Short mmCIF file of C-alpha atoms in Angstrom, two decimals:
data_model
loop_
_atom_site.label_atom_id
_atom_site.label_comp_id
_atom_site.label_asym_id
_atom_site.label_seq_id
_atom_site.Cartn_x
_atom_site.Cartn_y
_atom_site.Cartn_z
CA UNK A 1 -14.87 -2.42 8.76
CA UNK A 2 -11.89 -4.00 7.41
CA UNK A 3 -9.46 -2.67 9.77
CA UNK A 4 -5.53 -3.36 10.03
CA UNK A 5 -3.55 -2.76 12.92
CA UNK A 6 0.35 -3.20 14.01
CA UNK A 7 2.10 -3.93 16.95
CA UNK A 8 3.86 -1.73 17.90
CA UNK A 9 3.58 1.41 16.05
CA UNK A 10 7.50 2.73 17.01
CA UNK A 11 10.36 0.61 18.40
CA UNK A 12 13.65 1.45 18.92
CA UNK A 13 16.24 -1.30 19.59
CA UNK A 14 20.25 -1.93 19.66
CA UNK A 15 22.18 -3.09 16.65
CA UNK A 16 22.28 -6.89 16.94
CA UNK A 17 19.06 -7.60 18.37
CA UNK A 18 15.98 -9.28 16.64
CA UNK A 19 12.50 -7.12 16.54
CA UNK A 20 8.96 -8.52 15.88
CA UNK A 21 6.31 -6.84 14.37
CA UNK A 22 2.83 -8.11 14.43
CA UNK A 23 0.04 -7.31 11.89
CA UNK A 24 -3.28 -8.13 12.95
CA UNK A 25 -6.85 -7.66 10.54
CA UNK A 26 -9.24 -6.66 13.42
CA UNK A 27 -12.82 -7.36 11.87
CA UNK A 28 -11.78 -9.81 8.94
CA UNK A 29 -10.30 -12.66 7.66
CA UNK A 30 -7.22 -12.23 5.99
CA UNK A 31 -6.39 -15.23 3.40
CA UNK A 32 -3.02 -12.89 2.00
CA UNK A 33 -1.12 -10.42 4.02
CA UNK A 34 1.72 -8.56 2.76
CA UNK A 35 4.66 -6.77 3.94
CA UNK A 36 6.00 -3.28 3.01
CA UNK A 37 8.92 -1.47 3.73
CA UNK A 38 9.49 2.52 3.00
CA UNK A 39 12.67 5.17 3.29
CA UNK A 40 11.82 8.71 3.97
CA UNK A 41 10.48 10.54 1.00
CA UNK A 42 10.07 6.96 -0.77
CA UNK A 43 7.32 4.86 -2.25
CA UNK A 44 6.63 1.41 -0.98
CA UNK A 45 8.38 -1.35 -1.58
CA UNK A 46 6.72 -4.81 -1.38
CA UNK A 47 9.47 -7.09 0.52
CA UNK A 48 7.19 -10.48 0.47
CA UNK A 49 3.57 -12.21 0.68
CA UNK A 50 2.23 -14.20 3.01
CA UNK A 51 -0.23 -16.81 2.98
CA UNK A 52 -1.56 -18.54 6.01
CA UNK A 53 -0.13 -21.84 6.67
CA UNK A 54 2.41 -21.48 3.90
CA UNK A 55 6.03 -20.09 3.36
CA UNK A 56 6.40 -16.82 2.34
CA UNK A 57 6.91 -15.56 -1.23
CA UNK A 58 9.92 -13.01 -1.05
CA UNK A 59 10.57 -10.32 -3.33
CA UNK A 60 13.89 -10.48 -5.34
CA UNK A 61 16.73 -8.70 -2.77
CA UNK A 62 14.74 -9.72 0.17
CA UNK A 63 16.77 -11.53 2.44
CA UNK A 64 14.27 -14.16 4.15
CA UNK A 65 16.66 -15.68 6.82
CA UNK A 66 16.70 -11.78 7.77
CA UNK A 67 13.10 -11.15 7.58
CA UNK A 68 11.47 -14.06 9.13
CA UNK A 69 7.54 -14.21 8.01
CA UNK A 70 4.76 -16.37 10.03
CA UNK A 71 1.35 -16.09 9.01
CA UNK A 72 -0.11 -18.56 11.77
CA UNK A 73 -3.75 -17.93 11.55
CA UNK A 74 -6.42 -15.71 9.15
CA UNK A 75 -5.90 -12.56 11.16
CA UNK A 76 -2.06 -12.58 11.97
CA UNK A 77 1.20 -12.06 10.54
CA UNK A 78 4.38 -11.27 12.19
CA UNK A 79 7.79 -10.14 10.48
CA UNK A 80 11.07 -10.36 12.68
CA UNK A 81 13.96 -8.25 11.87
CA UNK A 82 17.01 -10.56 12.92
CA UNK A 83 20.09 -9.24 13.94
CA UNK A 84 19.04 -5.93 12.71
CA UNK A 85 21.30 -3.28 11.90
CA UNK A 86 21.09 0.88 11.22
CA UNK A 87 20.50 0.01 8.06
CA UNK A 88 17.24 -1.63 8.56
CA UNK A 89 16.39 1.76 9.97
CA UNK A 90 12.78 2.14 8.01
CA UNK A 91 9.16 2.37 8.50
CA UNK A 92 7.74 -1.34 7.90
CA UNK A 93 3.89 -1.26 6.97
CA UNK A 94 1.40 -4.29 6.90
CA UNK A 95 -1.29 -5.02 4.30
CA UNK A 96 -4.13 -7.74 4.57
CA UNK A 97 -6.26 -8.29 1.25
CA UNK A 98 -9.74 -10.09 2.44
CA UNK A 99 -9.95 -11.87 -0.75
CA UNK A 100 -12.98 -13.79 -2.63
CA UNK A 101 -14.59 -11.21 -4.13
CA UNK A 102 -12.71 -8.48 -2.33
CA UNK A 103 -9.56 -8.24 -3.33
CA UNK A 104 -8.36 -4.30 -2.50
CA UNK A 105 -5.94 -4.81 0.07
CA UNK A 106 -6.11 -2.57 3.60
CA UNK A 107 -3.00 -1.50 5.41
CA UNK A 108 -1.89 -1.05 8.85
CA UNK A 109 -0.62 2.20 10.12
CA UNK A 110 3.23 0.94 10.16
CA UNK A 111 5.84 0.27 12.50
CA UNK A 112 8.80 2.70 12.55
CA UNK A 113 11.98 0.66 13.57
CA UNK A 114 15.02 2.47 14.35
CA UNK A 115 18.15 0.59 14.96
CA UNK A 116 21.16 2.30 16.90
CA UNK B 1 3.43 -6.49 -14.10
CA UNK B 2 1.47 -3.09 -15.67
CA UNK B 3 3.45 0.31 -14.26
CA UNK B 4 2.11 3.70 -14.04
CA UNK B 5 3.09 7.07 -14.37
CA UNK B 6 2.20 9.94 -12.74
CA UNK B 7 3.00 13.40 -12.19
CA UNK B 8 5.57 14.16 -9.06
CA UNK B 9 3.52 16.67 -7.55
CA UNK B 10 0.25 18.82 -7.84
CA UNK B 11 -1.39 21.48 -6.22
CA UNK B 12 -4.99 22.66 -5.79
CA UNK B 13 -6.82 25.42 -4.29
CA UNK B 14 -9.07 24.15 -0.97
CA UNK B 15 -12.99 23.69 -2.39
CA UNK B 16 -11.87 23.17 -5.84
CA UNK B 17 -11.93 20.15 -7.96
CA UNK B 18 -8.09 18.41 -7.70
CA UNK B 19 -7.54 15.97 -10.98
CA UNK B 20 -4.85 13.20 -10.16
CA UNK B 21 -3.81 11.61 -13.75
CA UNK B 22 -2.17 8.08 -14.26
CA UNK B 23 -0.65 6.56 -17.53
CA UNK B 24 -1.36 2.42 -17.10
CA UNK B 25 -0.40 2.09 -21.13
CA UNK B 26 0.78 -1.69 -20.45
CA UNK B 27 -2.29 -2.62 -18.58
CA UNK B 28 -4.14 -6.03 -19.42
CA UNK B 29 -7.52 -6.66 -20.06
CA UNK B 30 -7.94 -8.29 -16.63
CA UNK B 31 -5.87 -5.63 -14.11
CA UNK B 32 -7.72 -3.21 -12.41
CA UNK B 33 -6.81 0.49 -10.97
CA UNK B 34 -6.37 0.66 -7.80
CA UNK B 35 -6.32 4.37 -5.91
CA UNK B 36 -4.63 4.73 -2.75
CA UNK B 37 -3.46 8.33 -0.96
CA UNK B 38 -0.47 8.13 2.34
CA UNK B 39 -0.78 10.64 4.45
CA UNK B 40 2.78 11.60 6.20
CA UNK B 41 4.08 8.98 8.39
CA UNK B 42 0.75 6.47 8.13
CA UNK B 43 0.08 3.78 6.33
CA UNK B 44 -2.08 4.03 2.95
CA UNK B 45 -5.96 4.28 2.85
CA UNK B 46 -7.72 2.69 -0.34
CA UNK B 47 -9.90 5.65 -1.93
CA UNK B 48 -11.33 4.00 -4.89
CA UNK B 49 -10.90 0.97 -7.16
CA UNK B 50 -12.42 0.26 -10.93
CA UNK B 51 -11.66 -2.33 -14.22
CA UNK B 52 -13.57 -0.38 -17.19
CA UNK B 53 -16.39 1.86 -16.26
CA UNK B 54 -16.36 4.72 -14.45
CA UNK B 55 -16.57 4.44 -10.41
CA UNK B 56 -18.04 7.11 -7.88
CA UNK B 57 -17.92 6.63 -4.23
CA UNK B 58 -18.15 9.28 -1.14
CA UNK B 59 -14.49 9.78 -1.13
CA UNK B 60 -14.23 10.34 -5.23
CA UNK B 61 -14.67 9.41 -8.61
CA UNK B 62 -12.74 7.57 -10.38
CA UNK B 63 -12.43 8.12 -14.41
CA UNK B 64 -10.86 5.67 -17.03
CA UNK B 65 -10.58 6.00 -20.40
CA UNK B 66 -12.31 3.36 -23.12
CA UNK B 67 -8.69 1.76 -23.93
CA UNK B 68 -8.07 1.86 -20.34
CA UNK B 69 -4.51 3.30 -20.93
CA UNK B 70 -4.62 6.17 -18.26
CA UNK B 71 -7.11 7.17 -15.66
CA UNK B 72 -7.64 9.85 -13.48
CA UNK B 73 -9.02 10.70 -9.82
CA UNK B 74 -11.38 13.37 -9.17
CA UNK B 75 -11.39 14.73 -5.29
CA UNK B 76 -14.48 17.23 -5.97
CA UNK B 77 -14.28 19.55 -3.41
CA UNK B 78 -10.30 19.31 -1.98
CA UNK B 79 -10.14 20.64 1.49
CA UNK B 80 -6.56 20.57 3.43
CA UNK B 81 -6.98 17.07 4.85
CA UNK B 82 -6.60 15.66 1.06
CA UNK B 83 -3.26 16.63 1.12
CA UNK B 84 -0.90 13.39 0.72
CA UNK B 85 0.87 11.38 -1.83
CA UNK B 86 -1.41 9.59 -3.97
CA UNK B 87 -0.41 6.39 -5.32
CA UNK B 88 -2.58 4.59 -8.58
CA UNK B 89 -1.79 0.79 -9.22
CA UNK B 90 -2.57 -1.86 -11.34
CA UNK B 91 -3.05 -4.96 -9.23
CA UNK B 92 -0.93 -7.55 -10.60
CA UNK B 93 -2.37 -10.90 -10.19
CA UNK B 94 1.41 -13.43 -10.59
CA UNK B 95 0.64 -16.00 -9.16
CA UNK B 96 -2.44 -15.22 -8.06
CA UNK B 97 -1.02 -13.29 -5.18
CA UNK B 98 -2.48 -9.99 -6.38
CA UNK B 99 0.44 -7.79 -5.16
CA UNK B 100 0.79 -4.35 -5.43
CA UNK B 101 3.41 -2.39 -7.29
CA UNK B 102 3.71 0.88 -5.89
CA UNK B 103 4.87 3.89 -8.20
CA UNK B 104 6.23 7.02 -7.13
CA UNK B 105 2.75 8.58 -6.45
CA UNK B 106 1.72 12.15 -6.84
CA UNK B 107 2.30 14.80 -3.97
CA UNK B 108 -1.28 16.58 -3.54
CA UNK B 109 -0.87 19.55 -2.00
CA UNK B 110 -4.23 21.61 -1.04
CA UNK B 111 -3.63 25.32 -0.63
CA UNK B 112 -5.95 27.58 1.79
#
C-alpha cells in the first residue's frame, strides 16, 4: 500500500511554454501533499504544501504565480510550471502524507522537466 | 524547525552491518526521526520512523539515544541494492503541516 505516482515521469518542452505535472496517491487518501524540487547532486528542497480544497502554502523564494498548485480532490495534486524557462530545468518530486495517525509522508518517483 | 547532521558519505562492505549516524541536537520533545534513503534518479522510500524508543522493522532498525540528540540507522546485512543517499529528518509540525526538511543526507555506498 500507500503508493504515489506522477504523471509523467520525463517531459521535455520549449522555453515559454507551461508544463503540468500530476501527483496521484493510488491506494489512499491524501489530506496533505507536498511538492519537491531537486538539482543534480542536491538534496530536496520543499517548494510548497498543499491541502485539498485550500491555497497552497509556499516556501519562502517560491514563486506561486510560477508554480501554480491545485489539490482538487484527496488523491490529486497537480503543479504547472508557467512560462518555464532552462532554468526550471530540475527533477520535481511529489509527496502525499495519509495523515490521522499516519503521518510519514510517501513520495512519487518524480518528474524530470527539461526546458530548452 | 530541528536540523540534522550527518556524515557526507560512507561506505560498507556487502553482508556487513552499515551504521548511518544523525546529530538532531535541537530536536523537541514532540518531533520524531524520520529515515528515508533516494536511490539515483527516483524519488525517496521511507525506511523507518521512531519518537523515543528504539524501532525495528524488516528493512532496519532504528536506534536513538535517551536525550534523543542523535540517532542512528542500522542496515544489518548491506547488500549492493542499499546503496543510495540516506536522508534522516525531524518532521516539523508549523502549522501543523508536518513538512519535511531535508538535509544533505549521507552517500551509502556498498562495496562487493
Amino acid at each position: 500500500g500507500a503508493v504515489v505516482s506522477q504523471h509523467p515521469s520525463r517531459v521535455i518542452c520549449k522555453s515559454g511554454t507551461s508544463v503540468k505535472i500530476e501527483c496521484r496517491s493510488l491506494d489512499f487518501q491524501a489530506t496533505t501533499m507536498f511538492w519537491y524540487r531537486q538539482f543534480p547532486k542536491k538534496s530536496l528542497m520543499l517548494m510548497a504544501t498543499s491541502n485539498e480544497g485550500s491555497k497552497a502554502t509556499y516556501e519562502q523564494g517560491v514563486e506561486k504565480d510560477k508554480f501554480l498548485i491545485n489539490h482538487a480532490s484527496l488523491t490529486l495534486s497537480t503543479l504547472t510550471v508557467t512560462s518555464a524557462h532552462p532554468e526550471d530545468s530540475s527533477f520535481y518530486i511529489c509527496s502525499a502524507r495519509r495523515g490521522g495517525s499516519y503521518n510519514e509522508q510517501f513520495f512519487g518517483p518524480g518528474t524530470r522537466l527539461t526546458v530548452l | 524547525d530541528a536540523k540534522t547532521t550527518q556524515p557526507p558519505s560512507m561506505d560498507c562492505a556487502e553482508g556487513r552491518a552499515a551504521n548511518l549516524p544523525c546529530n538532531h541536537s535541537t530536536i523537541s520533545g514532540n518531533e520524531y526521526v524520520y529515515w528515508y534513503r533516494q536511490i539515483h534518479s527516483q524519488g525517496p522510500q521511507y525506511i523507518i520512523h521512531g519518537l523515543k524508543n528504539n524501532e525495528t522493522n524488516e528493512m532496519a532498525s532504528l536506534i536513538i539515544t535517551e536525550d534523543r540528540k542523535s540517532s542512528t540507522l542500522i542496515l544489518p546485512h548491506a547488500t549492493l541494492r542499499d546503496t543510495a543517499v540516506y536522508y534522516c529528518i525531524v518532521r516539523a509540525t508549523t502549522s501543523g503541516t508536518y513538512k519535511y526538511i531535508f538535509g544533505t543526507g549521507t552517500r551509502l555506498k556498498v562495496l562487493a
